[in-house]
Tab-separated table of C-alpha atoms in Angstrom:
chain	number	residue	atom	x	y	z
A	18	UNK	CA	84.548	138.646	85.646
A	19	UNK	CA	82.392	138.684	82.524
A	20	UNK	CA	78.621	138.451	82.543
A	21	UNK	CA	76.887	137.906	79.217
A	22	UNK	CA	73.210	138.369	78.503
A	23	UNK	CA	70.867	135.399	78.203
A	24	UNK	CA	67.375	135.810	76.682
A	25	UNK	CA	64.462	134.526	78.727
A	26	UNK	CA	60.884	134.120	77.535
A	27	UNK	CA	58.430	135.565	80.039
A	28	UNK	CA	54.970	135.700	78.458
A	29	UNK	CA	53.914	134.629	74.985
A	30	UNK	CA	56.352	134.990	72.108
A	31	UNK	CA	59.919	136.258	72.135
A	32	UNK	CA	61.219	137.737	68.902
A	33	UNK	CA	64.102	139.555	70.539
A	34	UNK	CA	67.685	138.415	70.320
A	35	UNK	CA	71.075	139.481	71.619
A	36	UNK	CA	73.570	140.612	69.002
A	37	UNK	CA	77.303	141.116	69.470
A	38	UNK	CA	78.107	144.527	70.901
A	39	UNK	CA	78.668	147.014	68.128
A	40	UNK	CA	77.157	144.796	65.441
A	41	UNK	CA	74.514	147.428	64.716
A	42	UNK	CA	73.770	150.971	65.750
A	43	UNK	CA	70.696	151.797	67.778
A	44	UNK	CA	68.544	154.706	66.728
A	45	UNK	CA	69.195	158.027	68.525
A	46	UNK	CA	67.595	158.129	71.964
A	47	UNK	CA	67.363	154.360	72.311
A	48	UNK	CA	70.731	153.711	73.943
A	49	UNK	CA	71.245	153.239	77.673
A	50	UNK	CA	74.927	152.752	78.431
A	51	UNK	CA	76.954	152.548	81.644
A	52	UNK	CA	80.745	152.708	81.308
A	53	UNK	CA	83.205	152.420	84.193
A	54	UNK	CA	86.909	152.493	83.284
A	55	UNK	CA	89.876	153.017	85.581
A	56	UNK	CA	93.637	152.879	85.208
A	57	UNK	CA	94.459	154.497	88.537
A	58	UNK	CA	95.837	152.302	91.315
A	59	UNK	CA	93.588	151.801	94.349
A	60	UNK	CA	90.730	153.670	92.705
A	61	UNK	CA	87.045	152.794	92.439
A	62	UNK	CA	84.875	153.799	89.485
A	63	UNK	CA	81.094	153.330	89.357
A	64	UNK	CA	78.605	154.151	86.609
A	65	UNK	CA	74.866	153.543	86.626
A	66	UNK	CA	72.507	154.057	83.675
A	67	UNK	CA	68.707	153.951	83.920
A	68	UNK	CA	66.149	154.370	81.167
A	69	UNK	CA	62.390	153.964	80.804
A	70	UNK	CA	61.621	154.303	77.098
A	71	UNK	CA	58.287	154.463	75.285
A	72	UNK	CA	57.801	153.969	71.567
A	73	UNK	CA	54.712	154.054	69.364
A	74	UNK	CA	54.082	152.983	65.802
A	75	UNK	CA	55.144	150.321	63.367
A	76	UNK	CA	58.864	151.041	63.219
A	77	UNK	CA	61.948	149.237	64.440
A	78	UNK	CA	62.629	148.386	68.084
A	79	UNK	CA	66.411	148.154	68.372
A	80	UNK	CA	67.126	149.588	71.808
A	81	UNK	CA	70.603	149.027	73.225
A	82	UNK	CA	71.301	148.472	76.905
A	83	UNK	CA	74.963	148.004	77.786
A	84	UNK	CA	77.244	147.866	80.830
A	85	UNK	CA	81.019	147.937	80.365
A	86	UNK	CA	83.573	147.775	83.183
A	87	UNK	CA	87.329	147.789	82.605
A	88	UNK	CA	90.274	148.087	84.930
A	89	UNK	CA	94.029	148.235	84.357
A	90	UNK	CA	95.678	149.012	87.654
A	91	UNK	CA	96.580	147.654	91.102
A	92	UNK	CA	93.935	147.076	93.780
A	93	UNK	CA	91.317	148.990	91.845
A	94	UNK	CA	87.738	148.358	90.825
A	95	UNK	CA	85.200	149.231	88.139
A	96	UNK	CA	81.456	148.656	88.334
A	97	UNK	CA	78.907	149.357	85.600
A	98	UNK	CA	75.156	148.759	85.962
A	99	UNK	CA	72.549	149.405	83.260
A	100	UNK	CA	68.767	148.946	83.555
A	101	UNK	CA	66.419	149.663	80.648
A	102	UNK	CA	62.643	149.282	80.381
A	103	UNK	CA	61.097	149.592	76.909
A	104	UNK	CA	57.331	149.882	76.373
A	105	UNK	CA	56.261	149.642	72.751
A	106	UNK	CA	52.691	150.172	71.530
A	107	UNK	CA	51.648	149.249	68.013
A	108	UNK	CA	52.972	146.668	65.552
A	109	UNK	CA	56.719	147.146	65.097
A	110	UNK	CA	58.194	145.684	61.931
A	111	UNK	CA	61.361	144.512	63.664
A	112	UNK	CA	62.080	143.787	67.325
A	113	UNK	CA	65.794	143.306	67.987
A	114	UNK	CA	66.719	144.820	71.365
A	115	UNK	CA	70.302	144.305	72.467
A	116	UNK	CA	71.621	143.821	75.974
A	117	UNK	CA	75.326	143.400	76.729
A	118	UNK	CA	77.501	143.234	79.824
A	119	UNK	CA	81.285	143.146	79.670
A	120	UNK	CA	83.749	143.213	82.576
A	121	UNK	CA	87.469	143.017	81.826
A	122	UNK	CA	90.633	143.114	83.922
A	123	UNK	CA	93.651	144.150	81.822
A	124	UNK	CA	96.873	142.999	83.485
A	125	UNK	CA	95.366	143.872	86.842
A	126	UNK	CA	96.619	142.917	90.272
A	127	UNK	CA	93.917	142.464	92.931
A	128	UNK	CA	91.325	144.182	90.750
A	129	UNK	CA	87.571	143.676	90.681
A	130	UNK	CA	85.397	144.529	87.684
A	131	UNK	CA	81.640	143.994	87.539
A	132	UNK	CA	79.179	144.627	84.721
A	133	UNK	CA	75.438	144.056	85.201
A	134	UNK	CA	72.913	144.789	82.440
A	135	UNK	CA	69.160	144.185	82.531
A	136	UNK	CA	66.736	144.993	79.715
A	137	UNK	CA	62.943	144.544	79.811
A	138	UNK	CA	60.895	144.889	76.604
A	139	UNK	CA	57.095	144.834	76.366
A	140	UNK	CA	55.162	145.164	73.082
A	141	UNK	CA	51.401	145.791	73.252
A	142	UNK	CA	48.827	146.764	70.611
A	143	UNK	CA	47.713	149.910	72.461
A	144	UNK	CA	49.433	152.433	74.771
A	145	UNK	CA	49.999	151.445	78.393
A	146	UNK	CA	51.214	153.185	81.509
A	147	UNK	CA	52.460	152.366	84.981
A	148	UNK	CA	50.189	152.835	87.962
A	149	UNK	CA	51.190	155.309	90.638
A	150	UNK	CA	52.314	152.431	92.833
A	151	UNK	CA	54.366	151.029	89.970
A	152	UNK	CA	56.098	154.348	89.350
A	153	UNK	CA	56.922	154.624	93.035
A	154	UNK	CA	58.520	151.170	93.061
A	155	UNK	CA	60.555	151.924	89.931
A	156	UNK	CA	61.764	155.180	91.480
A	157	UNK	CA	62.896	153.258	94.541
A	158	UNK	CA	64.582	150.594	92.375
A	159	UNK	CA	66.530	153.333	90.636
A	160	UNK	CA	67.503	154.838	93.987
A	161	UNK	CA	68.579	151.486	95.423
A	162	UNK	CA	70.736	150.665	92.402
A	163	UNK	CA	72.365	154.085	92.440
A	164	UNK	CA	73.083	153.699	96.169
A	165	UNK	CA	75.217	150.618	95.466
A	166	UNK	CA	78.065	152.981	94.617
A	167	UNK	CA	78.506	153.851	98.296
A	168	UNK	CA	78.326	150.256	99.526
A	169	UNK	CA	81.396	148.089	99.908
A	170	UNK	CA	79.929	144.864	98.537
A	171	UNK	CA	81.619	141.743	97.253
A	172	UNK	CA	80.990	140.650	93.669
A	173	UNK	CA	78.457	138.066	94.836
A	174	UNK	CA	76.693	140.531	97.121
A	175	UNK	CA	76.494	143.108	94.350
A	176	UNK	CA	75.063	140.539	91.949
A	177	UNK	CA	72.450	139.508	94.520
A	178	UNK	CA	71.498	143.155	95.070
A	179	UNK	CA	71.016	143.672	91.329
A	180	UNK	CA	68.985	140.462	91.068
A	181	UNK	CA	66.734	141.646	93.887
A	182	UNK	CA	66.004	144.907	92.075
A	183	UNK	CA	65.443	143.035	88.807
A	184	UNK	CA	62.777	140.969	90.565
A	185	UNK	CA	61.048	144.171	91.684
A	186	UNK	CA	60.982	145.506	88.112
A	187	UNK	CA	59.471	142.242	86.877
A	188	UNK	CA	56.821	142.443	89.591
A	189	UNK	CA	55.897	145.960	88.466
A	190	UNK	CA	55.677	144.842	84.843
A	191	UNK	CA	53.386	141.983	85.866
A	192	UNK	CA	51.095	143.845	88.240
A	193	UNK	CA	51.375	147.620	87.743
A	194	UNK	CA	51.125	148.068	83.982
A	195	UNK	CA	47.668	149.148	82.741
A	196	UNK	CA	46.036	150.347	79.549
A	197	UNK	CA	46.043	154.136	79.192
A	198	UNK	CA	42.509	154.036	77.831
A	199	UNK	CA	41.288	151.904	80.744
A	200	UNK	CA	43.454	152.590	83.807
A	201	UNK	CA	41.348	150.297	85.979
A	202	UNK	CA	42.189	147.256	83.839
A	203	UNK	CA	43.376	144.362	85.938
A	204	UNK	CA	46.912	143.112	85.345
A	205	UNK	CA	45.769	139.647	84.260
A	206	UNK	CA	43.537	141.168	81.561
A	207	UNK	CA	46.395	143.283	80.278
A	208	UNK	CA	48.683	140.251	80.266
A	209	UNK	CA	46.291	138.534	77.902
A	210	UNK	CA	46.704	141.420	75.449
A	211	UNK	CA	50.479	141.403	75.475
A	212	UNK	CA	51.826	140.370	72.080
A	213	UNK	CA	55.342	139.738	73.170
A	214	UNK	CA	57.759	140.280	75.999
A	215	UNK	CA	61.493	139.894	76.251
A	216	UNK	CA	63.727	140.255	79.278
A	217	UNK	CA	67.456	140.246	78.647
A	218	UNK	CA	69.868	140.124	81.517
């Protein structure tokens, strides 16, 4: 099963795009990668990557979020999940975040591979932060996604579980992101100041 990223406009203007995996190198510290590979019969491999990144200034935003799952065995499975949130303050010269998900069965018999990647990018003119409630929700999202390793879910059930946690992240980004200089700013006021947003998943 292969899931590829599709860009979706959320707020005002989307300048982000999805490039082929490996077409460019992200700057150090901007990569969030989950890799699950197995070649052992009747084995299960799970990898989960989580990143909340903040960047300031007028530089390049080229964060990479990637999930890769591969299996070459009998009755085995590989699951990779990657979630990345990027908050950028300032006026970046280039905004080209990349989000990829690749799941491949190589001559497998009764194998299941799943790759789920979600990337959320917000660019604002001034620094922002999450409220305490927002941080608590994100911590729980991370915990819930990590806990999927111990659950025996079908491909559809796993996808639904990831979608549910994606919705929670989007809710936090809509309602629990405030200006650092004015922490009491209402979410709708902050939304009006957002220059661009891109969610890739």
